[in-house]
PDB file of C-alpha atoms in Angstrom:
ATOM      1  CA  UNK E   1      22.941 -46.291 -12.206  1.00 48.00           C
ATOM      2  CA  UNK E   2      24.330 -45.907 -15.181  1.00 44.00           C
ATOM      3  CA  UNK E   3      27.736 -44.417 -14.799  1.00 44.00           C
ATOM      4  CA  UNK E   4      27.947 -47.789 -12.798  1.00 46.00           C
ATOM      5  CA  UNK E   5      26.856 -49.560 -16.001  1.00 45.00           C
ATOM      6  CA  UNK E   6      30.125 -47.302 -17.981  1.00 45.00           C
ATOM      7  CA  UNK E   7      31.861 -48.124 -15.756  1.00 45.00           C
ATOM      8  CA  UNK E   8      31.699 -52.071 -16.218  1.00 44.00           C
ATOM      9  CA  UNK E   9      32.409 -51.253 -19.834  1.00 42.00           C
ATOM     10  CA  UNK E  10      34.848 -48.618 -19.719  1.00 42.00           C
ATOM     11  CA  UNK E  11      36.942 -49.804 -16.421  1.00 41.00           C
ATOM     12  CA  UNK E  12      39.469 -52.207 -17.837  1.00 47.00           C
ATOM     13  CA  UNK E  13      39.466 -51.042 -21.192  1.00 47.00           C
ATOM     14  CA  UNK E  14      42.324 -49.355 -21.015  1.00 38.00           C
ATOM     15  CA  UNK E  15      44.223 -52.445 -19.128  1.00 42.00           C
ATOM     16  CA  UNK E  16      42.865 -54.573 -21.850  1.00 41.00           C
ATOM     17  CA  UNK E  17      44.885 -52.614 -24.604  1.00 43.00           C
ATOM     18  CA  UNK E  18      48.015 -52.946 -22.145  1.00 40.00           C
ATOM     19  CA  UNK E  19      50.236 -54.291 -19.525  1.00 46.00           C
ATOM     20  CA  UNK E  20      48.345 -54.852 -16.540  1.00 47.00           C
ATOM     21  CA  UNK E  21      50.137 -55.683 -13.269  1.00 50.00           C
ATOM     22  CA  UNK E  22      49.221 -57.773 -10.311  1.00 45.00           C
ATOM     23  CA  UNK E  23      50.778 -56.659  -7.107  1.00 48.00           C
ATOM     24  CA  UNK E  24      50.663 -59.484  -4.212  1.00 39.00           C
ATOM     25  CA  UNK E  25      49.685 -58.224  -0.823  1.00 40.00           C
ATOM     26  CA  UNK E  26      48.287 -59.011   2.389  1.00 37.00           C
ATOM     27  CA  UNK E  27      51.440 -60.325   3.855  1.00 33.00           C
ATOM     28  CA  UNK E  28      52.799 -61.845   0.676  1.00 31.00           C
ATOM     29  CA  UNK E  29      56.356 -61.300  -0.366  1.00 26.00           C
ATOM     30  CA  UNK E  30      56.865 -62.012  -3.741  1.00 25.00           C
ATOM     31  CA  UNK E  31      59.314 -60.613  -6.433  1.00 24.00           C
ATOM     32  CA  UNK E  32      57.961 -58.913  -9.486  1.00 27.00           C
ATOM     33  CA  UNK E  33      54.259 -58.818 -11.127  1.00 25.00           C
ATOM     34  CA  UNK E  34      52.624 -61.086 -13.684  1.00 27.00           C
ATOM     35  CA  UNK E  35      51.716 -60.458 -16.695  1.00 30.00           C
ATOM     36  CA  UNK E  36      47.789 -60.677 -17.237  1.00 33.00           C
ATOM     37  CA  UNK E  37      45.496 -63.266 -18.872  1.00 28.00           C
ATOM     38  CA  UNK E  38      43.573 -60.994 -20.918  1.00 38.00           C
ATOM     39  CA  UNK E  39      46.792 -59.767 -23.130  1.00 35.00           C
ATOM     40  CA  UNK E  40      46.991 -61.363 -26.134  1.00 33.00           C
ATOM     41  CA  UNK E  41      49.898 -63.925 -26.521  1.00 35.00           C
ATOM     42  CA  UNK E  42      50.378 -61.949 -29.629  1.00 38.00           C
ATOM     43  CA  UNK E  43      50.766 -58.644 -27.856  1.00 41.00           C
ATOM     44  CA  UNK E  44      55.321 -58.821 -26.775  1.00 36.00           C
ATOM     45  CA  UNK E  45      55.341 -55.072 -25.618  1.00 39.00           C
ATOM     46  CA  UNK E  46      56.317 -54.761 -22.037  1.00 34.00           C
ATOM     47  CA  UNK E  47      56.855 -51.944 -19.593  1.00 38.00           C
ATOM     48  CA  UNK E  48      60.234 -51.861 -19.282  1.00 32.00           C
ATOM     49  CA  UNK E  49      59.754 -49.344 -16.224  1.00 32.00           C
ATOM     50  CA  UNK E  50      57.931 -51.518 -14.083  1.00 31.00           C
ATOM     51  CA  UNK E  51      58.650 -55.706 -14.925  1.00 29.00           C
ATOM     52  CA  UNK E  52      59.776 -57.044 -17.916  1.00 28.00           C
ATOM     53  CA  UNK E  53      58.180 -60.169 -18.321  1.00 29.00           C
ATOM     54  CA  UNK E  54      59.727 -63.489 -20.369  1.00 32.00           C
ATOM     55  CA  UNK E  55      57.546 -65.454 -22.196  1.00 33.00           C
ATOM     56  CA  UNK E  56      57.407 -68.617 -19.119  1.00 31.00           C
ATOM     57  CA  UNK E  57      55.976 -65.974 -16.982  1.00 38.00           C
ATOM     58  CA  UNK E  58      53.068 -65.525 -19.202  1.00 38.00           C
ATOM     59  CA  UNK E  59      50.607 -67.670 -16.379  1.00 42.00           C
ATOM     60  CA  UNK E  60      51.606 -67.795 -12.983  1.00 49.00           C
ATOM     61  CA  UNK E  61      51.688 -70.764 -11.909  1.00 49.00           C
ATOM     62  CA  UNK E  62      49.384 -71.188  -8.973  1.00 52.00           C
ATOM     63  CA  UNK E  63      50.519 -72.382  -5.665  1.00 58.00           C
ATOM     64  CA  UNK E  64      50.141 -76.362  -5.293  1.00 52.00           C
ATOM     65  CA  UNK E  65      47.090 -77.061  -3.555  1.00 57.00           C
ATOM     66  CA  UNK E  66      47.304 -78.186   0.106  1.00 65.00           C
ATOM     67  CA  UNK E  67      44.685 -79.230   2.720  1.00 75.00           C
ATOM     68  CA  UNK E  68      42.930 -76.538   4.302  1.00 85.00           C
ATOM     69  CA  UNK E  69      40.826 -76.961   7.764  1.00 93.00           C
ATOM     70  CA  UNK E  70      37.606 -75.774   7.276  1.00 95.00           C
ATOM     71  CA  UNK E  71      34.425 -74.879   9.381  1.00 96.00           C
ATOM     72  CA  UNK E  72      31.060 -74.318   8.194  1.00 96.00           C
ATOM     73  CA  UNK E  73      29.837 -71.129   7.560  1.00 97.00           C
ATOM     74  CA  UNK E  74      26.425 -69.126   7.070  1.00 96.00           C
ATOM     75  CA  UNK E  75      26.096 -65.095   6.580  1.00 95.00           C
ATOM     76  CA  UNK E  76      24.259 -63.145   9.295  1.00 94.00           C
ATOM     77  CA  UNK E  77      21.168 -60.702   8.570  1.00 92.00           C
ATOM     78  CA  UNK E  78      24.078 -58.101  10.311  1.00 92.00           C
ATOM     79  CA  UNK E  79      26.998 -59.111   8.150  1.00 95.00           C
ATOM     80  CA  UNK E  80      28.615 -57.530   5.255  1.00 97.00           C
ATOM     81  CA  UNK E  81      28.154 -59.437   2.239  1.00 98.00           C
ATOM     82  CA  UNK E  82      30.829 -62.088   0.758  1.00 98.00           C
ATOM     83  CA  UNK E  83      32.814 -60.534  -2.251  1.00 99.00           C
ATOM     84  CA  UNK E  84      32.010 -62.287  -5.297  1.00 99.00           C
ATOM     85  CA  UNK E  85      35.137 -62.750  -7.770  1.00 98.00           C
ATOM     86  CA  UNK E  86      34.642 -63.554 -11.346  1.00 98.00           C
ATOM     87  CA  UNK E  87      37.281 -65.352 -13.199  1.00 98.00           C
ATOM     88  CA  UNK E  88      37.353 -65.829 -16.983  1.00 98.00           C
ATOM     89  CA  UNK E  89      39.254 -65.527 -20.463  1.00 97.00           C
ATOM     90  CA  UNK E  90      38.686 -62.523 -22.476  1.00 93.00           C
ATOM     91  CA  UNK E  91      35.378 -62.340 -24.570  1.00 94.00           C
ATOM     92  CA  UNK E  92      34.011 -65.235 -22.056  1.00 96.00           C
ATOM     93  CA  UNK E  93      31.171 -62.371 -21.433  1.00 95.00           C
ATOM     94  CA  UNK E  94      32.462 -61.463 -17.782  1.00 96.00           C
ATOM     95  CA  UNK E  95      31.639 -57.741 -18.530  1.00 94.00           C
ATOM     96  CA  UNK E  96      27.746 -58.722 -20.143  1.00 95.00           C
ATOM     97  CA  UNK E  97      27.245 -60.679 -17.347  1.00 97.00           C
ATOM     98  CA  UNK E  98      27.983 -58.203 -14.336  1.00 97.00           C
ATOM     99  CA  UNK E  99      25.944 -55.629 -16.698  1.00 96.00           C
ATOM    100  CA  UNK E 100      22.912 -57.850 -16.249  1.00 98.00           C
ATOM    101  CA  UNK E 101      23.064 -58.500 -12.378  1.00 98.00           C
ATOM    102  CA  UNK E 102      23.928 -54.503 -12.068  1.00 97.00           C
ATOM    103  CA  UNK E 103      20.193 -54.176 -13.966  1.00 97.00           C
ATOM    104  CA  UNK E 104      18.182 -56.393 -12.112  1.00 97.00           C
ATOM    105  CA  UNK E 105      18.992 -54.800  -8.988  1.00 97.00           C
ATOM    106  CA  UNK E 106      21.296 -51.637  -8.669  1.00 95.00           C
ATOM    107  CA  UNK E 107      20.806 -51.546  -4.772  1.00 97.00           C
ATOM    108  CA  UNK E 108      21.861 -54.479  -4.003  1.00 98.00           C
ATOM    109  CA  UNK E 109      24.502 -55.185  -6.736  1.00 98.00           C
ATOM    110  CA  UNK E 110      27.814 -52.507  -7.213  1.00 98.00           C
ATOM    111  CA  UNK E 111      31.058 -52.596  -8.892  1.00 97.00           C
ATOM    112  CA  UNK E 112      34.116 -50.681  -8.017  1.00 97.00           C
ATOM    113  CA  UNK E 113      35.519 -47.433  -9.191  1.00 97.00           C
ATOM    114  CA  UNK E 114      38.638 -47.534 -10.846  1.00 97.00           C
ATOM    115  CA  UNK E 115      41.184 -45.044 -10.192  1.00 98.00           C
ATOM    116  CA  UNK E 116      42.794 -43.646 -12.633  1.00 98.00           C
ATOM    117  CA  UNK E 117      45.951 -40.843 -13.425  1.00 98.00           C
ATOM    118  CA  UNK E 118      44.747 -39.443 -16.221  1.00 97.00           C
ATOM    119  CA  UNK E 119      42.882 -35.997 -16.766  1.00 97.00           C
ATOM    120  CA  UNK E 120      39.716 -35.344 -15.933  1.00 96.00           C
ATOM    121  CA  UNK E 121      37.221 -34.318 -18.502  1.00 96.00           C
ATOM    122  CA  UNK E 122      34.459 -31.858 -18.248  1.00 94.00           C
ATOM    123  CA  UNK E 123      31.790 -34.363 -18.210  1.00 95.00           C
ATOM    124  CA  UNK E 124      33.193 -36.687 -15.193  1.00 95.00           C
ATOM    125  CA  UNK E 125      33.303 -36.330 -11.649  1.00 95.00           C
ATOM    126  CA  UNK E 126      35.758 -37.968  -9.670  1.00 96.00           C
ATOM    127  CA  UNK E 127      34.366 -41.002  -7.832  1.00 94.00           C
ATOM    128  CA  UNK E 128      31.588 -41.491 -10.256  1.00 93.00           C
ATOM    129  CA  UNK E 129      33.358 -42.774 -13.542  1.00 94.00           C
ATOM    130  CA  UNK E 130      36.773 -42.947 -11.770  1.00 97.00           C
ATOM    131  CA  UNK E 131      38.337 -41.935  -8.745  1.00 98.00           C
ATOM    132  CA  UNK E 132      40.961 -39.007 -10.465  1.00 98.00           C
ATOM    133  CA  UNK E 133      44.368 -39.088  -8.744  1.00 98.00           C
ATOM    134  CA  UNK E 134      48.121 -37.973  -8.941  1.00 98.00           C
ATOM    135  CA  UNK E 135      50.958 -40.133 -10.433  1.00 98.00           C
ATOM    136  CA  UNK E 136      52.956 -39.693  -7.294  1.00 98.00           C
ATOM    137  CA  UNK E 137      49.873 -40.395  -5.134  1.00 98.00           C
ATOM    138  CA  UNK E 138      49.340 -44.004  -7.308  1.00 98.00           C
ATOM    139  CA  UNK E 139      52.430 -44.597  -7.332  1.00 98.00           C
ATOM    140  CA  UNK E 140      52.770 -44.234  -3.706  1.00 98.00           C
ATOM    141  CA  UNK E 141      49.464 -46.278  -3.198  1.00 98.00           C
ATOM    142  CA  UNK E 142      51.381 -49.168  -5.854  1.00 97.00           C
ATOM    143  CA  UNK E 143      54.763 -49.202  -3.453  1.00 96.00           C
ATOM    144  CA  UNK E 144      51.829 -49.411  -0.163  1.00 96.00           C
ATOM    145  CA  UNK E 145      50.180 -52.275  -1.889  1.00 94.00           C
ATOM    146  CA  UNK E 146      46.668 -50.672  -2.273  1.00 96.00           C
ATOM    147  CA  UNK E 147      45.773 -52.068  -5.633  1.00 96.00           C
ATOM    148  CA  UNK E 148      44.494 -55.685  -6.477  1.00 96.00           C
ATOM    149  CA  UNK E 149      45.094 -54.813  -9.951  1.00 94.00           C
ATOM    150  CA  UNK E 150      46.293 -52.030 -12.215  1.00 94.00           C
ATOM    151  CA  UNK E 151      47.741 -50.927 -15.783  1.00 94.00           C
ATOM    152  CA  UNK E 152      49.562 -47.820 -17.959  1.00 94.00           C
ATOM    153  CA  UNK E 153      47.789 -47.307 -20.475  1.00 93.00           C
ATOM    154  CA  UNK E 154      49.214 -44.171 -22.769  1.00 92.00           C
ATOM    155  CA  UNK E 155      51.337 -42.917 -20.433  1.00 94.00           C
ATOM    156  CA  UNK E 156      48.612 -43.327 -17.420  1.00 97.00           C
ATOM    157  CA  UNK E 157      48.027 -45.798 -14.744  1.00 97.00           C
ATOM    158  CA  UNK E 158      44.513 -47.298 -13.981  1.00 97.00           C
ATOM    159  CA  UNK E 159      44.012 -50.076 -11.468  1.00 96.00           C
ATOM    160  CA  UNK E 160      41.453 -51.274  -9.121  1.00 96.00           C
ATOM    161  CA  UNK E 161      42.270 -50.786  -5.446  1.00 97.00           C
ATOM    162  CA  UNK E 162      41.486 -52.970  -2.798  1.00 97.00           C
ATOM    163  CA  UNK E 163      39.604 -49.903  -0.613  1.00 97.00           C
ATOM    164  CA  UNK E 164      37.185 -49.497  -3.722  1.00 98.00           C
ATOM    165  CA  UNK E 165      36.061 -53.278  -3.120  1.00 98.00           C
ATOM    166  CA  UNK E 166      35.647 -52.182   0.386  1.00 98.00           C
ATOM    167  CA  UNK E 167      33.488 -48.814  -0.344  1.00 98.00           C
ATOM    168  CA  UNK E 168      31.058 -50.932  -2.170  1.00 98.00           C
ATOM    169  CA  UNK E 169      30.600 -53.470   0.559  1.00 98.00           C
ATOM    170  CA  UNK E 170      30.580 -50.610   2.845  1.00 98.00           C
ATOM    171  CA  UNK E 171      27.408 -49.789   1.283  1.00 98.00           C
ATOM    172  CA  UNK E 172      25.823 -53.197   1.892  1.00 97.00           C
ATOM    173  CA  UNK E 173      25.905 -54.309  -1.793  1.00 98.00           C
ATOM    174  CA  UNK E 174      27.595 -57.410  -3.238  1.00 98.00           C
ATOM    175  CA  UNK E 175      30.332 -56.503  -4.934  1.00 98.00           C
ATOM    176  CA  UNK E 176      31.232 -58.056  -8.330  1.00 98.00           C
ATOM    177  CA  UNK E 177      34.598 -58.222  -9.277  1.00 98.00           C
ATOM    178  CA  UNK E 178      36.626 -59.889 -11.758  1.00 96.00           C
ATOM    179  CA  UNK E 179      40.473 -60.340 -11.411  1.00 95.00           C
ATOM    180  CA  UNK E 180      42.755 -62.391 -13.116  1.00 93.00           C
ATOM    181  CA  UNK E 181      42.828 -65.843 -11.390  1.00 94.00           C
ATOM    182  CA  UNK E 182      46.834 -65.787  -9.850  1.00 89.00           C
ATOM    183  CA  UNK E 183      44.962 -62.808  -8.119  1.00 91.00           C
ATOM    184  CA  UNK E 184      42.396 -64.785  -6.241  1.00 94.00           C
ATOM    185  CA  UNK E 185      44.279 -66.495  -3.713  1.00 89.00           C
ATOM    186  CA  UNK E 186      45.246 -63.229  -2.264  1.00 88.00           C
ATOM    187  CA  UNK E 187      41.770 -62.131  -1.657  1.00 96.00           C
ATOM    188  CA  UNK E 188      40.889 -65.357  -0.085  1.00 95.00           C
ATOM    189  CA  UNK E 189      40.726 -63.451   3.628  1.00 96.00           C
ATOM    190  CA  UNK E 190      38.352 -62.995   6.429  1.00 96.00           C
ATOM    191  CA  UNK E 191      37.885 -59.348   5.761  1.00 97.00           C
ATOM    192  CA  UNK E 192      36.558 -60.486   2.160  1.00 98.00           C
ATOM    193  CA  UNK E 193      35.417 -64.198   2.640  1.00 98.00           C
ATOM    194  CA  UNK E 194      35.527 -64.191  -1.519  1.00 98.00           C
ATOM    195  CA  UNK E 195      33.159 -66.672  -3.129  1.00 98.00           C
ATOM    196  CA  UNK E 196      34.909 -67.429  -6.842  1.00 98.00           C
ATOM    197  CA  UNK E 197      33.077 -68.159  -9.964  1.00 99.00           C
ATOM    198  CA  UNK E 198      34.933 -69.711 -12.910  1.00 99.00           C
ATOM    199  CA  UNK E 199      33.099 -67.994 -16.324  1.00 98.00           C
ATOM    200  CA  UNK E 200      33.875 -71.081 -18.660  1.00 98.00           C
ATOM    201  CA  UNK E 201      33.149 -71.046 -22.767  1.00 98.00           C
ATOM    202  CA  UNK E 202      31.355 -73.498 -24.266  1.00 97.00           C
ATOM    203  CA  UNK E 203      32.825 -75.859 -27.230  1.00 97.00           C
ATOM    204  CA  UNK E 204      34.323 -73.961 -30.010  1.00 95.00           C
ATOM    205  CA  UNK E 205      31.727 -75.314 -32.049  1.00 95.00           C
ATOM    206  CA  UNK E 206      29.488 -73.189 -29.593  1.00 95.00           C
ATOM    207  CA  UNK E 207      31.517 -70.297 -29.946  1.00 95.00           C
ATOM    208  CA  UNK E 208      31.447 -70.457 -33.945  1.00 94.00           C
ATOM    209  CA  UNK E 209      27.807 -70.743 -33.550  1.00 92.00           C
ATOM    210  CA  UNK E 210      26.825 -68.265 -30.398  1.00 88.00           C
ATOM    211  CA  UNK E 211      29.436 -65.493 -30.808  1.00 86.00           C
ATOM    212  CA  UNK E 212      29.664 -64.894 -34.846  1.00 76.00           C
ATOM    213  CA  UNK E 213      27.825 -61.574 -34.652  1.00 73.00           C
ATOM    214  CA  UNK E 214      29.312 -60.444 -31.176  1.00 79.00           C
ATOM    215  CA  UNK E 215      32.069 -57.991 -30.856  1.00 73.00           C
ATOM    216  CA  UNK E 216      35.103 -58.238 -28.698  1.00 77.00           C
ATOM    217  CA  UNK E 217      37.952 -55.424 -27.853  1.00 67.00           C
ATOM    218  CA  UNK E 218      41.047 -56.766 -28.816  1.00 59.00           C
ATOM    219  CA  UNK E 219      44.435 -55.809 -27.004  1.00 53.00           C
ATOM    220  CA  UNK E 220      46.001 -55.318 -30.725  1.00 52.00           C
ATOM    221  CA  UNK E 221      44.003 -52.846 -31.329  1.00 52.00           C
ATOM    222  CA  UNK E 222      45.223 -49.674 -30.518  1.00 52.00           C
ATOM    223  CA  UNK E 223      42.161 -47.655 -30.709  1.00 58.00           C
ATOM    224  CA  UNK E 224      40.305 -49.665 -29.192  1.00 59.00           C
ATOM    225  CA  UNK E 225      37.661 -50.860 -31.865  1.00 69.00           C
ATOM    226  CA  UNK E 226      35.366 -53.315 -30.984  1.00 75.00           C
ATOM    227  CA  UNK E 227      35.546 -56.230 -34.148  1.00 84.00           C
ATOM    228  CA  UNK E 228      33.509 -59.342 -34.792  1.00 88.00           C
ATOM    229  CA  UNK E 229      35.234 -62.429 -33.456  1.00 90.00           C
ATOM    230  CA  UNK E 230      37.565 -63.896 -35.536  1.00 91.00           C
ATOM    231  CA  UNK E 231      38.751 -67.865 -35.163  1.00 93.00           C
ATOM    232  CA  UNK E 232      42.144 -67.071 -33.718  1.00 93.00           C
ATOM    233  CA  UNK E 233      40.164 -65.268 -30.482  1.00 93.00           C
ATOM    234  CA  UNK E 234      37.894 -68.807 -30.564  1.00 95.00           C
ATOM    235  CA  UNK E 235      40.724 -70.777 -30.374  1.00 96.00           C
ATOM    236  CA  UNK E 236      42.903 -68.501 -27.948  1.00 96.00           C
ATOM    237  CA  UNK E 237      39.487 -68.450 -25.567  1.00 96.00           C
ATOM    238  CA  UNK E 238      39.320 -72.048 -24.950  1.00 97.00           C
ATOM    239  CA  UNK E 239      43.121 -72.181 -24.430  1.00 97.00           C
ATOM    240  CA  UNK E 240      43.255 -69.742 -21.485  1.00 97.00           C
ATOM    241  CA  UNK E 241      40.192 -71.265 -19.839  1.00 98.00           C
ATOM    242  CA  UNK E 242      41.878 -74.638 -20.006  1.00 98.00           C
ATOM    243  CA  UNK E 243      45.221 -73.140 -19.205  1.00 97.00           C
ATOM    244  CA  UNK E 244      43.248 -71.510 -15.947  1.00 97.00           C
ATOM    245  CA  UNK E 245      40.781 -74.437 -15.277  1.00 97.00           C
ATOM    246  CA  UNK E 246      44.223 -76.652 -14.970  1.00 96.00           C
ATOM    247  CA  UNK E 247      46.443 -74.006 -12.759  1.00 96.00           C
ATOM    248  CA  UNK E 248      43.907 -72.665 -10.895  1.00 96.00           C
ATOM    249  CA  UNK E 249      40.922 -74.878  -9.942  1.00 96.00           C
ATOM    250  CA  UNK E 250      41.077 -75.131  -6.745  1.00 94.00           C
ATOM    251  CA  UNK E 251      40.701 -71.527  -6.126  1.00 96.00           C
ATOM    252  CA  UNK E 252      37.212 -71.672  -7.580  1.00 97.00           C
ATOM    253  CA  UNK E 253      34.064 -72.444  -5.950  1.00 97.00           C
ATOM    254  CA  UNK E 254      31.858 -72.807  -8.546  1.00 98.00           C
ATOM    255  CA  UNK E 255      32.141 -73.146 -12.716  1.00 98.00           C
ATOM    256  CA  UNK E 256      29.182 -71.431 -14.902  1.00 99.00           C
ATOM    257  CA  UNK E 257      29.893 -72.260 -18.395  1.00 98.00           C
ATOM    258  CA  UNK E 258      28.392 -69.191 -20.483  1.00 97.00           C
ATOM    259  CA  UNK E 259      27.165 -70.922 -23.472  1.00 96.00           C
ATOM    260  CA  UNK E 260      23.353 -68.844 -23.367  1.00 95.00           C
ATOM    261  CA  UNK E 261      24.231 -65.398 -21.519  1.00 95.00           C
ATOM    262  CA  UNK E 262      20.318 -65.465 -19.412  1.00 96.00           C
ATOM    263  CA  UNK E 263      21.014 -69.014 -18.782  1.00 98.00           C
ATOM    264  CA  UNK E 264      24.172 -68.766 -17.402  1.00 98.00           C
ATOM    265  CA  UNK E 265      22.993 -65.047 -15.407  1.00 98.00           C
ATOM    266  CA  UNK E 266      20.092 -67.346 -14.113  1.00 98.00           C
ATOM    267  CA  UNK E 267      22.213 -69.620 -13.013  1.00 98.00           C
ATOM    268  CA  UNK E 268      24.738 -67.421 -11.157  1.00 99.00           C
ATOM    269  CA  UNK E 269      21.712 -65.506  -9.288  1.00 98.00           C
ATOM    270  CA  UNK E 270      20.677 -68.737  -8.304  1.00 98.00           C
ATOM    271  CA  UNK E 271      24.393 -68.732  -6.626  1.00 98.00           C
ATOM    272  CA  UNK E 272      24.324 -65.732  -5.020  1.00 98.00           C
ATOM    273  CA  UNK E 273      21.029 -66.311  -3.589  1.00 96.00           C
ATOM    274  CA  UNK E 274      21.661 -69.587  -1.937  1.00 97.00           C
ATOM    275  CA  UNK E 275      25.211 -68.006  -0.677  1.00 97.00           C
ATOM    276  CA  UNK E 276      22.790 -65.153   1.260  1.00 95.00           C
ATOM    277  CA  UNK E 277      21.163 -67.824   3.078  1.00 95.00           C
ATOM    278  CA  UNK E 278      22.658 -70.989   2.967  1.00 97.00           C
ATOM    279  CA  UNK E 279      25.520 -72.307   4.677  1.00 97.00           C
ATOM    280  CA  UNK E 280      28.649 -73.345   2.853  1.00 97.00           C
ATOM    281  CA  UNK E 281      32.525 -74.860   3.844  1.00 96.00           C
ATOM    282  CA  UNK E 282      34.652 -72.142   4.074  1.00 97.00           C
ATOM    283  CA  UNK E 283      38.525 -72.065   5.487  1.00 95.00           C
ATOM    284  CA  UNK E 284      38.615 -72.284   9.401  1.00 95.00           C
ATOM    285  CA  UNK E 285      39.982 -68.853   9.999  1.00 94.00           C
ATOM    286  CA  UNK E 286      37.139 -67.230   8.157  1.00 96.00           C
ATOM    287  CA  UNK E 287      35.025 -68.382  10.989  1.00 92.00           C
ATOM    288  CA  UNK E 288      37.479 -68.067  13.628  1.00 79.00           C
ATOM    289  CA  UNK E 289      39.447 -65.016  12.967  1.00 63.00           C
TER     290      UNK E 289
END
């Protein structure tokens, strides 16, 4: 299992350290991308081949919430398992997290395989670190709407299509995937039957404390060098939680605030335990479809 563990490490690097672009699919006909929550505000480079985005742009604003008929719902032994979606700021320890619930249990847990334009090199195989295809061919995929997410990163494109999600449930795993949150509510279908978990930070005061020997990839670096936390990424933490908590709340199903990283792993295989055999409200047409 451990290209799967790389892979949780490696994926979104490369998106981290760039623009990263959220197509909207599933019968949803909006113009343009957004730009992502885990750039830095910092960070004013755009792709001027794909969207240039203004500043207002910066977080989507989510659609106003409306009422939504819903049925109750419980997973059959023969089902495929709901799609778990992980929301969070950057440095919230989304990446730690999935690490852990990938260890405790490799055959039940997966994560997707990225796709990716870039060379291979000698060392990889393609579908085991990423899934190695043309430009044309992802650019073709981008114009079909295949991808959830994706990113150019020097000069190549690396995204996270929405067949990958299916492969792992395919296999009768759970998947675990984080998006950015203005990407959740285009998952939210009967094929996927999401279940979404809001990673939350603790106080700053927490942070100061907890994180002041961790480590955290920062989009301003080019090379991407891990570096010790500094206040500014602190302070710009608790502002894009709040800035998602506020927008997008009533995507989410459930808030774990990582302030202990077992504590809060305990806590979330506590969740996906009681979602394998409990029953739970979910929207009407998941039931009905």
């Amino acid at each position: 299992y451990d290209y799967q563990l790389q892979n949780i490490c490696f994926r979104w690097f490369a998106l981290l350290a760039s623009n990263i672009y959220i197509p909207f699919f599933l019968n949803v006909t909006i113009a343009g991308f957004r730009r992502s929550f885990r750039l830095s505000r910092k960070d004013k480079k755009t792709n001027k081949t794909m969207y240039e985005c203004k500043k207002s742009d910066q977080y989507d604003t989510a659609d106003v919430p409306t009422y939504e008929e819903v049925a109750k719902y419980r997973r059959q032994p023969n089902e495929k398992y709901r799609l778990i979606v992980l929301v969070g700021p950057v440095g919230v320890g989304l990446n730690e997290l999935k690490r852990k619930l990938l260890i405790s249990d490799t055959h039940h847990y997966g994560v997707t395989v990225p796709h990716t334009t870039r060379p291979r090199r000698s060392q990889e195989s393609d579908g085991v670190e990423y899934t190695f295809i043309s430009k044309h061919l992802f650019e073709t995929d981008i114009q079909n709407n295949k991808f959830i997410e994706y990113g150019e990163y020097k000069n190549n494109y690396y995204g996270t299509s929405i067949d990958s999600v299916r492969a792992v449930l395919a296999k009768n795993k759970v998947c675990l995937l984080d998006v950015q949150p203005h990407t959740v509510k285009h998952l939210k279908t009967f094929e996927f039957k999401p279940f979404v978990i809001f990673i939350k930070p603790p106080s700053i005061e927490r942070l100061r404390e907890t994180r002041r020997n961790a480590k955290i990839i920062s989009s301003k670096d080019e090379k991407g060098a891990a570096k010790p936390f500094q206040e500014e990424d602190f302070q710009e933490m608790i502002k894009s939680a709040q800035i998602m908590e506020s927008q997008y709340n009533h995507l989410f199903d459930k808030v774990v605030v990582n302030d202990d990283l077992t504590t809060a792993y305990n806590e979330l295989k506590t969740i996906f335990d009681k979602l394998e055999r409990e029953t739970f409200w979910v929207p009407v047409s998941w039931v009905h479809s």
